[in-house]
Structure formats: structure tokens, C-alpha cells
Amino acid sequence: MSTLVNTFGNGLWMVVSALYLTRSVGLSIGQTGLALTITALVSLVVSTPLGYLTDRVGPRGMLVGGLGAMAVGTAALTLVDSFVSFLLVAVPTAVFEAAQRAAKGAVIAGAVPLERRVYTRAYLRSLTNIGISGGAAVAGLGLAVDTRAAYLTLILIDATTYLLAAGILSRLAPIPAVPAPATGPRLIALRDRPFLAFVVLDGLMATHFGLFEVALPLWVAHRTDAPRWVIAALFLVNTTAVVLLQVRAARGTDDLAGAAAASRRAGFALLAGCGLFALSGTATGAVTVALLMAGAALHVGGELWHAAAGWSISFGLAPADAHGQYQGAYAMGMQLGRIVAPLVVTSLALGGGTPGWLLLGAAFATIGCLVPPVVRWARRMHPHRSEPVAQRQEQAESKAAP
């Protein structure tokens, strides 16, 4: 319920943010892009340290507190009137956002049995798409009015959803904090070389989000003869598939071997999707639309497998007393992917045409094939973290027994 309420608010902000900042606040497109890049970099840098803090203070408290702080930061957006004032609000809000993101993964690790964590992540992602879609639909009403009062109303509704989400989560049973280790390094996730290698690969794979959100709409509009409404249809295919199929796609990924195999499948699915997108630039009429739709279906298949694999590996390679910081480090990869994606995917797909699409697809397939050996490397270095789920659950219950 907390996820559904919170992502409804996220859908509101995602739709109105660019227009609010440019039309109401008065920022230029360049200033808006720079500000969003700065906040993304801040979120990336603080993600792992805040994950470490999450383990120390307890993930439920950090998650509730982070959502409450996000409510304040979001409401403060109604007061910004310049580039500098926006940064003064957006940078601290990015820190709070990173904190609650790391804490959410740690809450799942602490409140959900081992064998149900990936399923839970998949279920929540389906709910996320439902919530964002609902928020986006309501935000469309505000865009139709297109007044400052309408934008401010939507932003304040978004702030309220953070408070409601925090209130709902406060009913969750407390999850004990983990004491800091007496000796040794604190940020062990940043010293875990195989895990960091996975984080980098996962982040590079995550550029497929930018491909779909940025490069593909521009490709359809400027390099194909498809009508513009096809862009909306492609997004509908993606959103519907995530809602209906994410839980199914997560089956078989609850152990590291199955997750690594899913990552490889994701790479090849994205390669096939890129190939069809490339062909759409040389086709005409109904064939163009069919190629785009088929490419979108393959793309979302890769997206579903990539997401499920990432959740399983990030949980499976983390020690039991450091889920917060490992989830924070895992989130760094996604942030990295979103930062580099617009430049990389537009340069290759739009600048390179068919060869660029094929090179992009080959990169996804290569990354997917590199994940299994990286996971095997991690298992050799940390064999106690890669035991089968059932065995790890049995050991955990045995240790907990009086």
C-alpha cells in the first residue's frame, strides 16, 4: 500500500516536473538538465554511506524518516524561483531519496523470508507501474489547465503521498539495527570487487531505460514513417507488460545461478529488440509499426529479466549484516546508468542509425554474458553468501532459535 500511494505521487511529479521548472519557475532547458544531472550525481555519491547508516539505525526508521523528509523537500519545490533556489531544495532532497531507496531494499531483506525477496521486489514493481500510471493520468489534468496554481496543487499532492506512505510503513514491525563491526573497514560494499563489478555491469545494462524513454521516441518521430501515436502505444506495451509479467519473469531467479542466467537472457532480448528497431528505419507503413511493436515486446522482456536478476544478485551477494549498504551500492549502478544513458543511447541510435542500434544491442548482449562469470567470481570469494536459499533460511532459523 505504501508503494502504491508513493508511486502515485511520483507519477504526478514525473509528468509535470519539466514543464513546472521551465514554464512556471523560469529555468531554461539547459539549466533544468544541469540541475537534474547534479542531483543524480549527489544521489550516486551518498548512496552507499547512507546504506551503511541504514544498517546502523535500522531500515524501517530510515525508510519512514526518508519518506517524511522527501515530503518536506517536495513541498519546498513550490517555493523555488531560480536555478540556485532549485538546487538548494533538490540536492538535499536527492540525499533523502537515496536514503529511502537504500532503506527500502534493507526493509525487504529484513521483513521478508529469503525465498520471497525477489518475488516481493517483482510484485512491488508491478504496483509501482500501476501507481505511476495513475499519477500520470491525474497529472494530465494539470497539464491541460497549464497554470502555476495547477502545478503547485499537483506538487503538494505528491508531498502528501510521501507523508501517507511514511504513515503506512510506520505500522510495519521494527527491524533491528545491526551494530557496527568492532574492527575492519566500514563500507565493505565498496571494497567488494566482484560485487562492484556486478554493480557497474548492471548500471551499464540499465541504460536500456534511457533507450526506451529518450532514444526510441526521437527515432520514431524523426527516422521512421510511423505516426506519432505509436510512441504512446509503445509505452503502453511496456507499462502493461511490467504490471502483468514482472512477477512471472522473476521465477527461477531466486538463486544466483538462475539470476545470472536471466541476466544473460536479458542481454540477448535487448539485442534482438535493438535489431528490430534498426529495421524499422528502413520499413514503411504497417511493417514499420509491426517492427516497432515487436521490438518493444523484446525490449520489455529484457527489462523484466534484467530487473529480476539484479534484485536476486544484490540480495544474494550481500552479507546478512550489511543489506543497507549493499542495496545502496546496488542503487549506484542504476543511477550511473540513468546519468550516462541519454548521451550514449542517443549518440548510438540516432547518430549511428542502423549500425549504432546494432552496436548498442551487441553491448547489451556482451554485458549480459559477463554477469555469470562475475557472479561465479563472487561465489568463489564469498561462498557462505551463495548457499541455496532453502539452506540459508534453515541456518538463519536455527541461529534464531533459543
mmCIF file of C-alpha atoms in Angstrom, residues 73 90 281:
data_model
loop_
_atom_site.group_PDB
_atom_site.id
_atom_site.type_symbol
_atom_site.label_atom_id
_atom_site.label_comp_id
_atom_site.label_asym_id
_atom_site.label_seq_id
_atom_site.Cartn_x
_atom_site.Cartn_y
_atom_site.Cartn_z
ATOM 1 C CA GLY A 73 11.593 18.612 0.202
ATOM 2 C CA ALA A 90 16.792 19.494 -4.927
ATOM 3 C CA GLY A 281 14.030 2.802 -40.005
#
